[in-house]
Coordinates of C-alpha atoms and ligand atoms in Angstrom, one line a residue:
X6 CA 40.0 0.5 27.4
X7 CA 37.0 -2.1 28.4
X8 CA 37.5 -5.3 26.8
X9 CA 35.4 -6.1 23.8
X10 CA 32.8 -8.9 24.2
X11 CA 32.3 -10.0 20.5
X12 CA 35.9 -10.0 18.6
X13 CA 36.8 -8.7 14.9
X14 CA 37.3 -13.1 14.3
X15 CA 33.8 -13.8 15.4
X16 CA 32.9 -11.3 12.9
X17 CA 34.8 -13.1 9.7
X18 CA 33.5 -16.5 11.1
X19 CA 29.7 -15.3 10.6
X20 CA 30.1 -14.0 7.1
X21 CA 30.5 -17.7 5.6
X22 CA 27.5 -19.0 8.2
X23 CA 25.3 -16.8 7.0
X24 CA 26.1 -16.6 3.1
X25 CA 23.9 -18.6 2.1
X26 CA 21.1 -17.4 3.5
X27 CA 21.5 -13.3 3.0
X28 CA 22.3 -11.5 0.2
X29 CA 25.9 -9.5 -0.1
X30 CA 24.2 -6.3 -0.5
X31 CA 25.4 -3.2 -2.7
X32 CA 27.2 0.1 -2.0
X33 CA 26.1 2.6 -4.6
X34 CA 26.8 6.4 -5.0
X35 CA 24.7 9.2 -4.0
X36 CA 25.3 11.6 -6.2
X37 CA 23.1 14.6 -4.6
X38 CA 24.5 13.7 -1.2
X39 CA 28.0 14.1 -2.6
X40 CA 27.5 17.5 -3.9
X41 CA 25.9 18.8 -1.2
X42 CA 28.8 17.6 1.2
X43 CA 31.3 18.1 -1.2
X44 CA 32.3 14.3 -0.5
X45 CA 32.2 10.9 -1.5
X46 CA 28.9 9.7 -0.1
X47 CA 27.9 6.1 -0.4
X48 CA 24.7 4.0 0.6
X49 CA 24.8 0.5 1.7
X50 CA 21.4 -0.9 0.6
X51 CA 20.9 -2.9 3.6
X52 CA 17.1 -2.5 2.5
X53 CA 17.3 -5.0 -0.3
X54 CA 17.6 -8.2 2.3
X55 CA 14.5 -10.5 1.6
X56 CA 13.0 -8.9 5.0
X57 CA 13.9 -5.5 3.9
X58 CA 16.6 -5.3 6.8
X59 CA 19.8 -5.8 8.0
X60 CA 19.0 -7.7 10.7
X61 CA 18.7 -10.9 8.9
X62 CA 22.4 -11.1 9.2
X63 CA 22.6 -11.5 13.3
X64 CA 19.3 -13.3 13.6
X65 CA 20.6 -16.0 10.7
X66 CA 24.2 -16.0 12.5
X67 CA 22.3 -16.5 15.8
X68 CA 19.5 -19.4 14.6
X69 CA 23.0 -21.3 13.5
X70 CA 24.3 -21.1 16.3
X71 CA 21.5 -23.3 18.1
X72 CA 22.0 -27.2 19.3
X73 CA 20.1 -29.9 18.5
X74 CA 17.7 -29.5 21.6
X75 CA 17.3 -25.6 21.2
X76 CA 16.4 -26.2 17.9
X77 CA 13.4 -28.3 18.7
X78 CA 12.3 -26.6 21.8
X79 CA 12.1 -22.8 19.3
X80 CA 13.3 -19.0 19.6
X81 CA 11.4 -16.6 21.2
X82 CA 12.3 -12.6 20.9
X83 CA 10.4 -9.2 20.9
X84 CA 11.3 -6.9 18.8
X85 CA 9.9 -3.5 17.2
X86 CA 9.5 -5.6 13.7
X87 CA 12.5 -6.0 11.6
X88 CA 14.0 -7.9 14.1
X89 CA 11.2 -9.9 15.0
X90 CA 11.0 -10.4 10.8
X91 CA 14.4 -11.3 10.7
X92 CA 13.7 -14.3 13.0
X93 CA 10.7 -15.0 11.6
X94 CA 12.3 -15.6 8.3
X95 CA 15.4 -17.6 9.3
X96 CA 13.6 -19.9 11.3
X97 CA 11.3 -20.8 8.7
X98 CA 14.3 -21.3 6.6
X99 CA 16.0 -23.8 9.6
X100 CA 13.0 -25.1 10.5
X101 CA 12.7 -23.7 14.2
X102 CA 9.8 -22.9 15.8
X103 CA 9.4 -19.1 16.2
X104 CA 7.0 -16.8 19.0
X105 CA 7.9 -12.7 18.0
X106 CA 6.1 -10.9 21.3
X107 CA 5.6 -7.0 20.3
X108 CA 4.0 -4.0 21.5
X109 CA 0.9 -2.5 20.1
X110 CA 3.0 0.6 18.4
X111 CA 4.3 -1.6 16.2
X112 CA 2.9 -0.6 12.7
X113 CA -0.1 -3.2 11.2
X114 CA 2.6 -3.9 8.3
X115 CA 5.1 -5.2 10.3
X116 CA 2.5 -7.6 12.2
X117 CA 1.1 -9.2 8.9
X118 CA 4.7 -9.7 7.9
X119 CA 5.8 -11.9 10.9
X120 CA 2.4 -14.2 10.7
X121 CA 3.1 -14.8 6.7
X122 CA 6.3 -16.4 7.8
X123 CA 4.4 -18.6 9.7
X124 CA 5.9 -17.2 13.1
X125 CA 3.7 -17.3 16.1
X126 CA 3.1 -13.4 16.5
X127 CA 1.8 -12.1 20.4
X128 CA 0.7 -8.6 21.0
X129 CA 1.5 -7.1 24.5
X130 CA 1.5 -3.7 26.4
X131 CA 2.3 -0.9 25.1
X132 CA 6.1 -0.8 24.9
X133 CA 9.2 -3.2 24.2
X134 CA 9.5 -3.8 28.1
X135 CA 5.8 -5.2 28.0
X136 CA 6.6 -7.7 25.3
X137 CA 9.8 -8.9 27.0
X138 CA 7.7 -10.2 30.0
X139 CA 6.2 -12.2 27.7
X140 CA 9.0 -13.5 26.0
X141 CA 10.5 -14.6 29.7
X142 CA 8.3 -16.4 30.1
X143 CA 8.4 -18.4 27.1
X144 CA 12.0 -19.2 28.3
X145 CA 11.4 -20.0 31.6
X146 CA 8.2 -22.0 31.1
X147 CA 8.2 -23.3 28.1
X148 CA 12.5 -24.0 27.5
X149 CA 12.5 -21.4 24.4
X150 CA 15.6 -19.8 23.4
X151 CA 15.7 -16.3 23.7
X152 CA 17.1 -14.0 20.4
X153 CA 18.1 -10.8 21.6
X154 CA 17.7 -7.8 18.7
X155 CA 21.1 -6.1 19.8
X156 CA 22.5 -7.9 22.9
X157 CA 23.9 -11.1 21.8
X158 CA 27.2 -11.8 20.1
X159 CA 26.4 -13.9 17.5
X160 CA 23.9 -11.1 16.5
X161 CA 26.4 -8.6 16.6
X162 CA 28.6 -10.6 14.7
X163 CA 26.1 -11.5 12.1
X164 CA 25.9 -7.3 11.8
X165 CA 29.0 -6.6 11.8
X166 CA 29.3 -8.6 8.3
X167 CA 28.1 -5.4 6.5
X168 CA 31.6 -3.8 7.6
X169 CA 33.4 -6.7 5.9
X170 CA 31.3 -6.1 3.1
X171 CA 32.1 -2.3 3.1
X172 CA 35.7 -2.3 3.1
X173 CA 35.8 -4.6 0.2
X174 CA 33.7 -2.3 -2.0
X175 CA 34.7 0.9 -0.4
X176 CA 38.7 0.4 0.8
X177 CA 39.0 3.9 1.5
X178 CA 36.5 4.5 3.5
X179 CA 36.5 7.1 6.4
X180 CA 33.5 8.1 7.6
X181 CA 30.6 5.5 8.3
X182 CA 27.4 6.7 9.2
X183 CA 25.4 4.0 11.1
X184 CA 21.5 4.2 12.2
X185 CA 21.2 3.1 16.5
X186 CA 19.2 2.1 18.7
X187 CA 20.3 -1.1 20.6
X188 CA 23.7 -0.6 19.2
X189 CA 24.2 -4.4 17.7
X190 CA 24.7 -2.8 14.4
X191 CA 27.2 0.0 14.8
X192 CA 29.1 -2.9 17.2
X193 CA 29.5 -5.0 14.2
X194 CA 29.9 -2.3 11.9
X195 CA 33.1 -0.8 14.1
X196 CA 34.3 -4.4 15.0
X197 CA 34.8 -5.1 11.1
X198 CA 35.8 -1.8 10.2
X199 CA 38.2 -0.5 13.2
X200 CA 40.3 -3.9 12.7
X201 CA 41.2 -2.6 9.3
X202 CA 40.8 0.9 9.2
X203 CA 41.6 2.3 12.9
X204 CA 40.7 5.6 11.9
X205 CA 37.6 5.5 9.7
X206 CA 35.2 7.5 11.9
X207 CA 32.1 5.5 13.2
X208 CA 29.0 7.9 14.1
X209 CA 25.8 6.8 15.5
X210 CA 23.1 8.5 14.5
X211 CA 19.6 8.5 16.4
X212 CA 16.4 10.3 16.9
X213 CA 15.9 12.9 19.3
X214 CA 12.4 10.9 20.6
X215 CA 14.0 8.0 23.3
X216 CA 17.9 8.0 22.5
X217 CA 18.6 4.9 25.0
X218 CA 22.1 4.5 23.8
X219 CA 23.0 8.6 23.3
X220 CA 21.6 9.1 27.5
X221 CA 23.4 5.6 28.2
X222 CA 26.6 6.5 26.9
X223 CA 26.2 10.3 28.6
X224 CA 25.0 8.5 32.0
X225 CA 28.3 6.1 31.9
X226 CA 25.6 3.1 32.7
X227 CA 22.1 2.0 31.1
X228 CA 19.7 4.2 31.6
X229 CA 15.9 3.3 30.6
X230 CA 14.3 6.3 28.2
X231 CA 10.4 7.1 28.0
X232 CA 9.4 5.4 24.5
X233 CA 7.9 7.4 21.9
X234 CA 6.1 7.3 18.6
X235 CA 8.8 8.6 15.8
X236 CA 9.1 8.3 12.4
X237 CA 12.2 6.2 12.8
X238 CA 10.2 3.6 14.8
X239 CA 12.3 0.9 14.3
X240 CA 15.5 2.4 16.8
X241 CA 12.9 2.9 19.4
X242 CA 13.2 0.7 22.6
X243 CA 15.7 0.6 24.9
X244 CA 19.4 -1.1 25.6
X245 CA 18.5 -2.7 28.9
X246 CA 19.5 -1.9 31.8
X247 CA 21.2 -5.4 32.3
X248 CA 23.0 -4.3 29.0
X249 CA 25.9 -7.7 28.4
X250 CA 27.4 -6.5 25.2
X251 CA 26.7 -3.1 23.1
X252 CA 27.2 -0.3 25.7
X253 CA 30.5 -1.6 26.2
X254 CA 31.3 -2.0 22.7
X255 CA 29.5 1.5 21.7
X256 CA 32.1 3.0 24.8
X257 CA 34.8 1.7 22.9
X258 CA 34.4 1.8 19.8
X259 CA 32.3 4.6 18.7
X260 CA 33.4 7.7 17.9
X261 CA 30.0 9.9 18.0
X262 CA 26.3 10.0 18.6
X263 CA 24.3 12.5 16.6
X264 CA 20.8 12.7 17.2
X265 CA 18.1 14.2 14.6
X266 CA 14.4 15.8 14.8
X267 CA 11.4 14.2 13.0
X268 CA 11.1 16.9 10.5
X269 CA 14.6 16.0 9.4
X270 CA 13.9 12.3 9.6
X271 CA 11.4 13.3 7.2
X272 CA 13.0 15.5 4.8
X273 CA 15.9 12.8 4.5
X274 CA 13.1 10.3 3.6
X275 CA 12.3 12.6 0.8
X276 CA 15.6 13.3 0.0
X277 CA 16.5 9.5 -0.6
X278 CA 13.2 8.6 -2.5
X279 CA 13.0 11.8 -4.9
X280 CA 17.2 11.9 -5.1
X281 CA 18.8 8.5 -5.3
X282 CA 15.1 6.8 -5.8
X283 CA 15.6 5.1 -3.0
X284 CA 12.1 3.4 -0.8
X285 CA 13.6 3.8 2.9
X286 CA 12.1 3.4 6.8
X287 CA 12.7 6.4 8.5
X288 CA 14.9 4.6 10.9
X289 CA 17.4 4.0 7.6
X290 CA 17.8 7.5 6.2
X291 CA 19.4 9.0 10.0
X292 CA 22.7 8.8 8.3
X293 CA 21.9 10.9 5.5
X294 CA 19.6 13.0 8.0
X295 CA 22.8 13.9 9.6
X296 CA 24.7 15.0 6.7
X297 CA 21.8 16.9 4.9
X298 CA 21.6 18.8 8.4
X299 CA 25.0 19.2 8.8
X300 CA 25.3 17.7 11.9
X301 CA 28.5 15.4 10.8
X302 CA 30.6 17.1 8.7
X303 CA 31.8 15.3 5.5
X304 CA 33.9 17.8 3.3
X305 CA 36.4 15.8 1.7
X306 CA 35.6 11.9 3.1
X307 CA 34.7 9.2 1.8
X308 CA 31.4 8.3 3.5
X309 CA 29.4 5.2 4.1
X310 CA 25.4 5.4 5.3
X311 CA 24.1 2.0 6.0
X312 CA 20.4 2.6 4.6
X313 CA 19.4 -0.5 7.1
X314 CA 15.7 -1.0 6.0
X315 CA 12.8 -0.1 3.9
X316 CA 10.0 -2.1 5.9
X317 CA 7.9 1.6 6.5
X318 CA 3.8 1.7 6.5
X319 CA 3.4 2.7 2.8
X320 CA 0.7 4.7 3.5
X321 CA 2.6 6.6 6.2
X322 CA 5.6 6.8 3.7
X323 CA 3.4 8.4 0.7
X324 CA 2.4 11.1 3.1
X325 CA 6.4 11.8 4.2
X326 CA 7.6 12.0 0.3
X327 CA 4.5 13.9 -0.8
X328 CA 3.9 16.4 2.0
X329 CA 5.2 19.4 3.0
X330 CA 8.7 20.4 2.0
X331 CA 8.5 17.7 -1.1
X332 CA 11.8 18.4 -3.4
X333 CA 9.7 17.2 -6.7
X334 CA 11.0 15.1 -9.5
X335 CA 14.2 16.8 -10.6
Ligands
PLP408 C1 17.2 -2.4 14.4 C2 17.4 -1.4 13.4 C3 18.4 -0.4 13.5 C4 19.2 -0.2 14.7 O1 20.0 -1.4 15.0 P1 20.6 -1.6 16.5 O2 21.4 -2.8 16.4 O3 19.4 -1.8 17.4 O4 21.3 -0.4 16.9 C5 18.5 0.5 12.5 N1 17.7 0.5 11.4 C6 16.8 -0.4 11.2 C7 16.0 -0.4 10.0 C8 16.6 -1.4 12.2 O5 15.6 -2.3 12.0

């Protein structure tokens, strides 16, 4: 077995870092999902953090993580949003100086959100790899520290807090369900979980539109993936093809990769909002997208999704619940 590079200790170090600065975030029932798997489905409502995701919890862990001299000089990072939100935030809160470099599909939303918490926000290119040009630079000229959405260990430690959480709300838990992309959540996530609970089940779940970690993990190695527009914008982007930390850990420790199409993206964003009440991103609701599809079998578990964010274009999100396919008020 590869060596891990982030350990389950690192994990229960973060949580007290970052208390004070996140909020310990409910696991409630979903009672419709539960039917219709004939399980015990649950959702971690990663989407009430004060940036409306879970990364808060890796950038925070990270940002405390800086010396004296980092700390002055700033953070840089690019990011498809919630990241780039989540550092945003916690450096306001430190007092760091913060540039987010992004590309031009990241939603208008998102943008305004970075500048309003008083983050130095640059738009470049046309995808993540543009942005990251960018944001080397800011290291290498300018002495910034870079924050890395996924590939970092204190980020994936700060994650993997949500698995501490978990177990303590749900002890029996078998089955987690965890959105990917860069893989710094389900790390953490599996870290937590698997040094308590060696065989709960930990499935990725991604879109069908640019799986970086799904071909990665097929390939044996990082493998770069064509970026597309999706619903589930925020696990676009790839894992690098330098990749230090998450393909390992995603090798190791996780059991499956399931990948979904828009259209089911979309129906579990209508599922979650009309069903449970829920406002989600389309990136959150893979989990459930999985289950409602059938694509992880449940029957008889007791099931964690980790609904990760809610930070979707309103307008964009109207359309989803309204359109096509629309379940109605029950
Ligand atoms: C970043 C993000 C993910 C995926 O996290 P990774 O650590 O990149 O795998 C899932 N959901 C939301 C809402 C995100 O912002």
């Amino acid at each position: 077995m590869t060596p891990v590079p982030v350990t389950a200790a690192e994990v229960e170090a973060a949580r007290s870092v970052i208390a004070e600065h996140v909020v310990r975030t409910p696991v409630v029932p979903s009672p419709s999902l539960s039917h219709r798997c004939s399980a015990a489905v649950f959702l971690k409502l990663e989407s009430l953090q004060p940036t409306g995701a879970f990364k808060l919890r890796g950038a925070t862990n990270r940002l405390m993580a800086l010396d004296e001299d980092e700390r002055r000089r700033g953070v840089v990072t690019m990011s498809t949003g919630n990241h780039g939100r989540a550092v945003a935030y916690a450096a306001q809160r430190l007092s760091v100086p913060a540039v987010i470099c992004m590309s031009r599909l990241v939603p208008a939303n998102k943008v305004e959100a970075i500048r309003d918490l008083g983050a130095d926000a640059r738009i470049i290119g046309n995808s993540q790899d543009e942005a990251e040009v960018e944001a080397k630079r800011c290291v290498e000229e300018d002495g910034m520290v870079m924050v890395s959405p996924f590939d970092d260990p204190a980020v994936i430690a700060g994650q993997g807090t949500i698995g501490l959480e978990l177990l303590e709300d749900l002890p029996d838990v078998d089955l987690v369900l965890v959105p990917l992309s860069g893989g710094g959540l389900i790390g953490g996530i599996a870290l937590a979980v698997k040094a308590r609970r060696p065989h709960a089940r930990i499935v990725g779940v991604t879109m069908e539109r640019g799986a970086a970690m799904y071909e990665s993990l097929k390939a044996g190695h990082p493998v770069a993936v064509t970026e597309e527009a999706s619903l589930a914008d925020s696990l676009g982007g790839g894992i690098g093809l330098d990749n230090r930390c998450t393909f390992d850990l995603c090798r190791t420790l996780v059991d499956d990769v399931v990948l979904v199409s828009e259209r089911e993206i979309a129906e579990a964003m209508r599922h979650t909002f009309w069903q449970d009440r829920l406002v989600a991103e389309g990136g959150a609701v893979v989990g459930q997208a999985a289950l409602l599809t059938g694509k992880v079998t449940a029957a008889g578990h007791t099931v964690a999704c980790i609904l990760s964010g809610r930070n979707v274009d309103m307008p964009q999100f109207v359309e989803v619940v309204t359109g096509p396919g629309t379940g109605g008020s029950p």
